[in-house]
């Protein structure tokens, strides 16, 4: 298994543009998480899914953020419109029965 | 008290030395704990799980002090490759991956 795959690895965009981050999870892992990491705030949980169903989105900062998981092999995190304060590394992570989190390599977003 | 608190460091340690750092947590109901390691510009990866009083894996020892609500990570005979940020992770009462709180990490630099 290739692990959790995220794209793009890096994105630089201008304020006001739409950003879509993608995640392909590990097959058979029921939980999928979206985290955001910054120097100031560390790792923050944005939203997580269980069996493709959003369970807790209380970490999503604003209505500008939305996440979907249309099937077990794909999830997206969308920011529309983006703002400079959204600049961060966004991680997608998977978990199975053991509770261990397997992270993707992250998407480094810079909003100018 | 913050949910999970770590000394950010950096800890500058000569190669071969022993280094230890702590993590304090506020949720007294938490049963198991984790240390994740994050290399520069990489994703976090599980280093050790901590159940009951502690766990040892080679040069790494993790200990839990429930009375004082802290866990510690001790690294013996430190190697240059141990340089990384070490994240303390505390689950919610249920113990699943869906309730994890990450500390902001302790930055360790092993010097030759």
Coordinates of C-alpha atoms in Angstrom, one line a residue:
Chain A
X1 CA 0.0 0.0 0.0
X2 CA 1.4 3.4 -0.9
X3 CA 0.0 5.1 2.2
X4 CA -2.0 8.3 2.3
X5 CA -1.5 10.3 -0.8
X6 CA -2.1 14.0 -0.9
X7 CA -2.0 16.5 -3.7
X8 CA -0.9 19.1 -4.5
X9 CA 2.3 19.0 -2.4
X10 CA 2.7 22.7 -2.8
X11 CA 0.4 25.4 -3.8
X12 CA 0.9 29.2 -4.1
X13 CA -2.2 31.2 -4.8
X14 CA -3.6 34.7 -4.5
X15 CA -6.1 35.9 -2.0
X16 CA -9.6 35.3 -3.1
X17 CA -8.8 32.2 -5.2
X18 CA -10.4 28.8 -4.6
X19 CA -8.1 26.1 -3.3
X20 CA -8.9 22.4 -3.4
X21 CA -6.7 19.9 -1.6
X22 CA -7.0 16.2 -2.3
X23 CA -6.5 13.0 -0.3
X24 CA -6.4 9.4 -1.2
X25 CA -6.6 7.4 2.0
X26 CA -5.3 3.9 2.8
X27 CA -7.7 1.2 1.8
X28 CA -9.7 -0.3 4.6
X29 CA -9.0 2.5 7.2
X30 CA -12.3 3.8 8.4
X31 CA -11.4 7.1 9.8
X32 CA -10.1 10.1 7.8
X33 CA -8.9 13.3 9.3
X34 CA -8.0 16.7 8.0
X35 CA -5.4 18.6 10.1
X36 CA -3.8 22.0 9.6
X37 CA -0.4 22.8 11.0
X38 CA 1.2 26.2 11.6
X39 CA 4.1 27.3 13.8
X40 CA 1.8 29.4 16.0
X41 CA -1.0 26.9 16.6
X42 CA 0.6 23.5 16.0
X43 CA -1.6 20.7 14.6
X44 CA -5.3 21.4 14.6
X45 CA -8.0 19.0 13.7
X46 CA -10.4 20.5 11.2
X47 CA -12.8 17.7 10.4
X48 CA -12.9 13.9 10.4
X49 CA -15.0 11.3 8.7
X50 CA -15.9 7.8 9.7
X51 CA -16.9 5.5 6.8
X52 CA -17.2 8.5 4.5
X53 CA -19.6 10.3 6.9
X54 CA -18.5 13.6 8.4
X55 CA -18.6 13.2 12.2
X56 CA -17.1 16.4 13.6
X57 CA -16.4 19.6 11.7
X58 CA -16.2 21.8 14.8
X59 CA -12.6 22.5 13.9
X60 CA -13.4 24.0 10.6
X61 CA -12.5 27.7 11.1
X62 CA -15.1 29.3 8.9
X63 CA -17.7 28.8 6.2
X64 CA -15.0 29.3 3.7
X65 CA -13.8 25.8 4.5
X66 CA -15.6 22.7 3.3
X67 CA -14.7 19.0 3.1
X68 CA -16.2 16.1 1.3
X69 CA -15.6 12.4 1.1
X70 CA -17.7 11.1 -1.8
X71 CA -16.3 7.6 -1.4
X72 CA -13.9 5.5 0.6
X73 CA -10.9 6.3 -1.7
X74 CA -11.1 10.1 -2.0
X75 CA -11.6 13.2 0.1
X76 CA -11.2 16.9 -0.6
X77 CA -10.7 20.0 1.5
X78 CA -11.8 23.2 -0.2
X79 CA -11.2 26.8 0.8
X80 CA -13.2 29.5 -1.0
X81 CA -12.2 32.3 -1.0
X82 CA -8.7 31.8 0.3
X83 CA -7.0 34.3 2.6
X84 CA -3.4 34.8 3.6
X85 CA -4.1 33.6 7.1
X86 CA -5.0 30.2 5.6
X87 CA -1.4 29.6 4.7
X88 CA -0.3 26.4 6.5
X89 CA 0.5 22.8 5.9
X90 CA -2.7 20.7 5.5
X91 CA -2.4 17.0 6.4
X92 CA -4.8 14.2 5.6
X93 CA -4.5 11.3 8.0
X94 CA -6.0 7.8 8.3
X95 CA -6.7 5.6 11.2
X96 CA -7.8 2.0 11.5
X97 CA -8.6 -0.2 14.5
X98 CA -5.3 0.4 16.3
X99 CA -5.8 4.1 16.8
X100 CA -2.5 5.0 15.1
X101 CA -2.7 7.9 12.8
X102 CA -1.0 7.6 9.3
X103 CA -0.4 11.0 7.8
X104 CA 0.1 11.9 4.2
X105 CA 3.0 14.1 3.3
X106 CA 0.9 17.2 3.5
X107 CA 0.0 20.0 1.2
X108 CA 1.9 23.3 1.8
X109 CA -0.4 26.2 1.0
X110 CA 0.7 29.8 0.6
X111 CA -1.9 32.4 0.0
X112 CA -0.4 35.8 -1.1
Chain B
X1 CA -3.9 24.2 32.3
X2 CA -3.7 23.8 28.5
X3 CA -4.9 20.5 27.2
X4 CA -1.5 19.3 26.1
X5 CA 1.6 21.3 26.9
X6 CA 5.2 20.8 25.8
X7 CA 8.4 22.8 26.2
X8 CA 9.0 23.9 22.6
X9 CA 12.8 23.9 23.0
X10 CA 15.0 23.7 21.1
X11 CA 16.9 21.2 23.1
X12 CA 20.5 21.2 21.9
X13 CA 22.2 18.0 22.9
X14 CA 25.6 16.5 22.1
X15 CA 25.6 13.2 20.2
X16 CA 25.7 10.3 22.6
X17 CA 24.1 12.1 25.5
X18 CA 20.8 11.3 27.2
X19 CA 17.9 13.7 26.8
X20 CA 14.5 13.7 28.3
X21 CA 11.5 16.0 28.0
X22 CA 8.0 16.1 29.4
X23 CA 4.5 16.7 28.3
X24 CA 1.7 17.7 30.7
X25 CA -2.0 17.0 30.0
X26 CA -5.2 18.2 31.5
X27 CA -7.6 15.4 30.8
X28 CA -7.3 13.0 33.8
X29 CA -9.5 10.4 32.1
X30 CA -7.1 9.8 29.3
X31 CA -5.8 6.2 29.4
X32 CA -3.3 5.9 26.6
X33 CA -0.8 8.3 25.2
X34 CA 1.4 8.6 22.2
X35 CA 4.7 10.2 21.1
X36 CA 4.9 11.1 17.4
X37 CA 8.1 12.2 15.7
X38 CA 8.1 14.8 12.9
X39 CA 11.1 15.5 10.8
X40 CA 11.6 18.9 9.3
X41 CA 9.1 19.5 6.5
X42 CA 7.7 16.0 6.8
X43 CA 4.6 14.4 8.2
X44 CA 4.3 13.1 11.9
X45 CA 4.9 9.5 12.4
X46 CA 4.1 7.3 15.4
X47 CA 7.2 6.8 17.6
X48 CA 5.7 5.1 20.7
X49 CA 2.5 4.3 22.5
X50 CA 2.3 4.7 26.2
X51 CA 0.0 2.5 28.3
X52 CA -0.1 2.0 32.0
X53 CA 3.2 3.1 33.5
X54 CA 5.4 3.2 30.5
X55 CA 7.0 1.6 27.5
X56 CA 10.6 1.0 26.3
X57 CA 11.8 0.5 22.7
X58 CA 15.5 0.3 22.3
X59 CA 17.1 3.7 23.2
X60 CA 13.6 5.2 23.8
X61 CA 11.7 5.1 27.0
X62 CA 8.3 6.7 27.6
X63 CA 6.9 6.9 31.1
X64 CA 3.5 8.0 32.4
X65 CA 2.9 9.7 35.7
X66 CA -0.9 9.7 36.2
X67 CA -0.8 11.5 39.6
X68 CA 1.0 14.5 38.2
X69 CA -0.5 14.1 34.7
X70 CA 2.6 14.1 32.6
X71 CA 4.3 11.7 30.3
X72 CA 8.0 11.8 29.5
X73 CA 10.2 10.7 26.7
X74 CA 13.8 9.7 27.3
X75 CA 16.4 9.1 24.6
X76 CA 19.6 7.4 25.5
X77 CA 22.8 7.4 23.4
X78 CA 21.4 10.1 21.2
X79 CA 22.1 10.0 17.4
X80 CA 22.3 12.7 14.9
X81 CA 19.3 11.1 13.3
X82 CA 17.2 11.7 16.4
X83 CA 17.0 15.4 15.5
X84 CA 13.3 16.1 15.0
X85 CA 10.3 17.5 16.7
X86 CA 8.6 15.2 19.1
X87 CA 4.8 15.6 19.5
X88 CA 3.0 14.5 22.6
X89 CA -0.5 13.2 21.8
X90 CA -3.3 12.7 24.3
X91 CA -6.6 11.0 23.5
X92 CA -10.0 12.0 24.8
X93 CA -11.7 9.7 27.3
X94 CA -12.9 7.3 24.7
X95 CA -9.3 6.6 23.6
X96 CA -10.0 6.6 19.8
X97 CA -8.1 8.3 17.1
X98 CA -11.1 10.7 16.8
X99 CA -10.3 12.5 20.0
X100 CA -6.6 13.1 19.8
X101 CA -5.1 16.3 21.0
X102 CA -1.6 17.1 19.8
X103 CA 1.0 19.2 21.7
X104 CA 2.9 21.7 19.7
X105 CA 6.0 19.6 20.0
X106 CA 9.5 19.8 21.4
X107 CA 12.3 20.5 19.0
X108 CA 15.4 18.4 19.5
X109 CA 18.8 19.1 17.9
X110 CA 21.5 16.5 18.3
X111 CA 24.9 18.1 17.7
X112 CA 28.0 16.3 16.5

